Amino acid sequence: MKIQESAENYLETILIIGNRKPQVRSIDIANELDFSKPSVSVAMKNLRLNGYIQMDHDGFITLTPSGKAIADKIYERHQLLSKWLEELGVDPKIAAEDACRMEHVISAESFDAIKKHVRLMEEKLKNAEESKNQE
């Protein structure tokens, strides 16, 4: 199922905040994204109705398995694309901004090819370092 870029951003943000804090609330998301509380509340309602998040009676938000799968995918793309762009010489701030846009539109095939290439280059660098250290 294809979901909107904004929904992917919200899910990724919930994942990121959840990695830093034991509990996530709407206000945390609003603060992280610098969005209004009413905008976040509407988004959380839509994510809940679509089965991507659960909210308990205290307002704590957790990702459902389908929401976590999407958040993990987007976060992985963001991390890898940011790192790759930085290694190509792009300023870290610009790399993060570009990765944020790219992570939503890149096809699975293209991302997998970039991921494979990055892993191959990392392995080559690691092997070169090991060879150099053995001399």
PDB file of C-alpha atoms in Angstrom:
ATOM      1  CA  MET A   1       0.000   0.000   0.000  1.00  0.00           C
ATOM      2  CA  LYS A   2       1.362   3.407  -0.993  1.00  0.00           C
ATOM      3  CA  ILE A   3       1.063   6.028   1.707  1.00  0.00           C
ATOM      4  CA  GLN A   4       1.659   9.741   1.505  1.00  0.00           C
ATOM      5  CA  GLU A   5       5.071  11.255   2.108  1.00  0.00           C
ATOM      6  CA  SER A   6       3.750  13.185   5.120  1.00  0.00           C
ATOM      7  CA  ALA A   7       2.540   9.949   6.734  1.00  0.00           C
ATOM      8  CA  GLU A   8       5.952   8.371   6.127  1.00  0.00           C
ATOM      9  CA  ASN A   9       7.599  11.389   7.780  1.00  0.00           C
ATOM     10  CA  TYR A  10       5.341  11.108  10.821  1.00  0.00           C
ATOM     11  CA  LEU A  11       6.046   7.381  11.175  1.00  0.00           C
ATOM     12  CA  GLU A  12       9.788   7.951  10.819  1.00  0.00           C
ATOM     13  CA  THR A  13       9.613  10.719  13.435  1.00  0.00           C
ATOM     14  CA  ILE A  14       7.762   8.459  15.872  1.00  0.00           C
ATOM     15  CA  LEU A  15      10.491   5.842  15.383  1.00  0.00           C
ATOM     16  CA  ILE A  16      13.283   8.378  15.940  1.00  0.00           C
ATOM     17  CA  ILE A  17      11.691   9.845  19.060  1.00  0.00           C
ATOM     18  CA  GLY A  18      10.952   6.330  20.333  1.00  0.00           C
ATOM     19  CA  ASN A  19      14.654   5.513  20.005  1.00  0.00           C
ATOM     20  CA  ARG A  20      15.480   8.489  22.256  1.00  0.00           C
ATOM     21  CA  LYS A  21      12.621   8.371  24.739  1.00  0.00           C
ATOM     22  CA  PRO A  22      10.660   5.563  26.381  1.00  0.00           C
ATOM     23  CA  GLN A  23       7.310   7.080  25.390  1.00  0.00           C
ATOM     24  CA  VAL A  24       6.109   9.210  22.473  1.00  0.00           C
ATOM     25  CA  ARG A  25       3.273  11.714  22.648  1.00  0.00           C
ATOM     26  CA  SER A  26       1.789  14.038  20.036  1.00  0.00           C
ATOM     27  CA  ILE A  27       3.478  17.036  21.629  1.00  0.00           C
ATOM     28  CA  ASP A  28       6.874  15.363  21.136  1.00  0.00           C
ATOM     29  CA  ILE A  29       6.119  14.970  17.440  1.00  0.00           C
ATOM     30  CA  ALA A  30       4.891  18.561  17.156  1.00  0.00           C
ATOM     31  CA  ASN A  31       8.084  19.816  18.813  1.00  0.00           C
ATOM     32  CA  GLU A  32      10.358  17.586  16.717  1.00  0.00           C
ATOM     33  CA  LEU A  33       8.795  18.638  13.407  1.00  0.00           C
ATOM     34  CA  ASP A  34       7.927  22.195  14.481  1.00  0.00           C
ATOM     35  CA  PHE A  35       4.283  21.590  13.517  1.00  0.00           C
ATOM     36  CA  SER A  36       1.181  22.779  15.333  1.00  0.00           C
ATOM     37  CA  LYS A  37      -0.416  20.456  17.862  1.00  0.00           C
ATOM     38  CA  PRO A  38      -3.751  20.431  15.937  1.00  0.00           C
ATOM     39  CA  SER A  39      -1.970  19.396  12.703  1.00  0.00           C
ATOM     40  CA  VAL A  40      -0.207  16.555  14.495  1.00  0.00           C
ATOM     41  CA  SER A  41      -3.471  15.471  16.158  1.00  0.00           C
ATOM     42  CA  VAL A  42      -5.195  15.186  12.776  1.00  0.00           C
ATOM     43  CA  ALA A  43      -2.254  13.224  11.375  1.00  0.00           C
ATOM     44  CA  MET A  44      -2.208  10.876  14.385  1.00  0.00           C
ATOM     45  CA  LYS A  45      -5.935  10.232  13.967  1.00  0.00           C
ATOM     46  CA  ASN A  46      -5.403   9.326  10.304  1.00  0.00           C
ATOM     47  CA  LEU A  47      -2.437   7.087  11.106  1.00  0.00           C
ATOM     48  CA  ARG A  48      -4.459   5.364  13.836  1.00  0.00           C
ATOM     49  CA  LEU A  49      -7.471   4.855  11.552  1.00  0.00           C
ATOM     50  CA  ASN A  50      -5.206   3.366   8.887  1.00  0.00           C
ATOM     51  CA  GLY A  51      -3.648   0.953  11.386  1.00  0.00           C
ATOM     52  CA  TYR A  52      -0.138   2.422  11.485  1.00  0.00           C
ATOM     53  CA  ILE A  53      -0.126   3.534  15.122  1.00  0.00           C
ATOM     54  CA  GLN A  54      -1.869   2.814  18.401  1.00  0.00           C
ATOM     55  CA  MET A  55      -2.573   5.369  21.078  1.00  0.00           C
ATOM     56  CA  ASP A  56      -3.291   4.390  24.667  1.00  0.00           C
ATOM     57  CA  HIS A  57      -5.587   6.180  27.107  1.00  0.00           C
ATOM     58  CA  ASP A  58      -2.663   8.348  28.307  1.00  0.00           C
ATOM     59  CA  GLY A  59      -1.914   9.518  24.753  1.00  0.00           C
ATOM     60  CA  PHE A  60       1.227   7.444  24.312  1.00  0.00           C
ATOM     61  CA  ILE A  61       1.842   6.482  20.701  1.00  0.00           C
ATOM     62  CA  THR A  62       3.313   3.205  19.493  1.00  0.00           C
ATOM     63  CA  LEU A  63       3.886   1.959  15.981  1.00  0.00           C
ATOM     64  CA  THR A  64       1.938  -1.076  14.833  1.00  0.00           C
ATOM     65  CA  PRO A  65       3.898  -3.735  12.935  1.00  0.00           C
ATOM     66  CA  SER A  66       2.843  -2.193   9.597  1.00  0.00           C
ATOM     67  CA  GLY A  67       3.714   1.311  10.824  1.00  0.00           C
ATOM     68  CA  LYS A  68       7.079   0.138  12.128  1.00  0.00           C
ATOM     69  CA  ALA A  69       7.876  -1.575   8.824  1.00  0.00           C
ATOM     70  CA  ILE A  70       7.292   1.686   6.944  1.00  0.00           C
ATOM     71  CA  ALA A  71       9.205   3.751   9.521  1.00  0.00           C
ATOM     72  CA  ASP A  72      12.155   1.321   9.434  1.00  0.00           C
ATOM     73  CA  LYS A  73      12.249   1.436   5.634  1.00  0.00           C
ATOM     74  CA  ILE A  74      12.190   5.237   5.461  1.00  0.00           C
ATOM     75  CA  TYR A  75      14.734   5.597   8.278  1.00  0.00           C
ATOM     76  CA  GLU A  76      17.121   3.129   6.619  1.00  0.00           C
ATOM     77  CA  ARG A  77      16.838   5.024   3.346  1.00  0.00           C
ATOM     78  CA  HIS A  78      17.463   8.330   5.089  1.00  0.00           C
ATOM     79  CA  GLN A  79      20.520   7.054   6.954  1.00  0.00           C
ATOM     80  CA  LEU A  80      22.113   5.397   3.936  1.00  0.00           C
ATOM     81  CA  LEU A  81      21.381   8.206   1.474  1.00  0.00           C
ATOM     82  CA  SER A  82      22.638  10.889   3.886  1.00  0.00           C
ATOM     83  CA  LYS A  83      25.851   8.983   4.534  1.00  0.00           C
ATOM     84  CA  TRP A  84      26.368   8.269   0.835  1.00  0.00           C
ATOM     85  CA  LEU A  85      25.900  11.917  -0.142  1.00  0.00           C
ATOM     86  CA  GLU A  86      28.274  13.040   2.602  1.00  0.00           C
ATOM     87  CA  GLU A  87      30.892  10.559   1.374  1.00  0.00           C
ATOM     88  CA  LEU A  88      30.500  12.095  -2.081  1.00  0.00           C
ATOM     89  CA  GLY A  89      31.443  15.457  -0.560  1.00  0.00           C
ATOM     90  CA  VAL A  90      28.005  16.978   0.032  1.00  0.00           C
ATOM     91  CA  ASP A  91      27.691  19.207   3.105  1.00  0.00           C
ATOM     92  CA  PRO A  92      26.043  17.176   5.920  1.00  0.00           C
ATOM     93  CA  LYS A  93      23.101  19.584   6.288  1.00  0.00           C
ATOM     94  CA  ILE A  94      22.366  19.524   2.556  1.00  0.00           C
ATOM     95  CA  ALA A  95      22.887  15.749   2.435  1.00  0.00           C
ATOM     96  CA  ALA A  96      20.282  15.273   5.193  1.00  0.00           C
ATOM     97  CA  GLU A  97      17.804  17.596   3.458  1.00  0.00           C
ATOM     98  CA  ASP A  98      18.277  15.887   0.086  1.00  0.00           C
ATOM     99  CA  ALA A  99      18.055  12.427   1.647  1.00  0.00           C
ATOM    100  CA  CYS A 100      14.769  13.459   3.274  1.00  0.00           C
ATOM    101  CA  ARG A 101      13.317  14.206  -0.152  1.00  0.00           C
ATOM    102  CA  MET A 102      14.909  11.252  -1.932  1.00  0.00           C
ATOM    103  CA  GLU A 103      13.871   8.636   0.642  1.00  0.00           C
ATOM    104  CA  HIS A 104      10.212   8.992  -0.361  1.00  0.00           C
ATOM    105  CA  VAL A 105      10.509   8.834  -4.134  1.00  0.00           C
ATOM    106  CA  ILE A 106      13.357   6.437  -4.888  1.00  0.00           C
ATOM    107  CA  SER A 107      12.268   3.036  -6.158  1.00  0.00           C
ATOM    108  CA  ALA A 108      13.083  -0.096  -4.200  1.00  0.00           C
ATOM    109  CA  GLU A 109      15.224  -1.276  -7.122  1.00  0.00           C
ATOM    110  CA  SER A 110      17.324   1.908  -7.221  1.00  0.00           C
ATOM    111  CA  PHE A 111      17.706   2.031  -3.444  1.00  0.00           C
ATOM    112  CA  ASP A 112      18.782  -1.602  -3.339  1.00  0.00           C
ATOM    113  CA  ALA A 113      21.365  -0.919  -6.064  1.00  0.00           C
ATOM    114  CA  ILE A 114      22.759   2.081  -4.148  1.00  0.00           C
ATOM    115  CA  LYS A 115      22.770   0.057  -0.918  1.00  0.00           C
ATOM    116  CA  LYS A 116      24.629  -2.799  -2.622  1.00  0.00           C
ATOM    117  CA  HIS A 117      27.158  -0.366  -4.101  1.00  0.00           C
ATOM    118  CA  VAL A 118      27.744   1.364  -0.756  1.00  0.00           C
ATOM    119  CA  ARG A 119      28.254  -1.980   1.006  1.00  0.00           C
ATOM    120  CA  LEU A 120      30.675  -3.106  -1.728  1.00  0.00           C
ATOM    121  CA  MET A 121      32.681   0.121  -1.415  1.00  0.00           C
ATOM    122  CA  GLU A 122      32.764  -0.224   2.380  1.00  0.00           C
ATOM    123  CA  GLU A 123      34.040  -3.793   2.032  1.00  0.00           C
ATOM    124  CA  LYS A 124      36.733  -2.705  -0.452  1.00  0.00           C
ATOM    125  CA  LEU A 125      37.888   0.071   1.891  1.00  0.00           C
ATOM    126  CA  LYS A 126      37.943  -2.329   4.837  1.00  0.00           C
ATOM    127  CA  ASN A 127      39.988  -4.872   2.866  1.00  0.00           C
ATOM    128  CA  ALA A 128      42.407  -2.180   1.687  1.00  0.00           C
ATOM    129  CA  GLU A 129      42.915  -1.005   5.283  1.00  0.00           C
ATOM    130  CA  GLU A 130      43.515  -4.561   6.473  1.00  0.00           C
ATOM    131  CA  SER A 131      46.034  -5.166   3.684  1.00  0.00           C
ATOM    132  CA  LYS A 132      47.824  -1.922   4.520  1.00  0.00           C
ATOM    133  CA  ASN A 133      47.977  -2.830   8.226  1.00  0.00           C
ATOM    134  CA  GLN A 134      49.459  -6.258   7.455  1.00  0.00           C
ATOM    135  CA  GLU A 135      52.398  -4.777   5.546  1.00  0.00           C
TER     136      GLU A 135
END
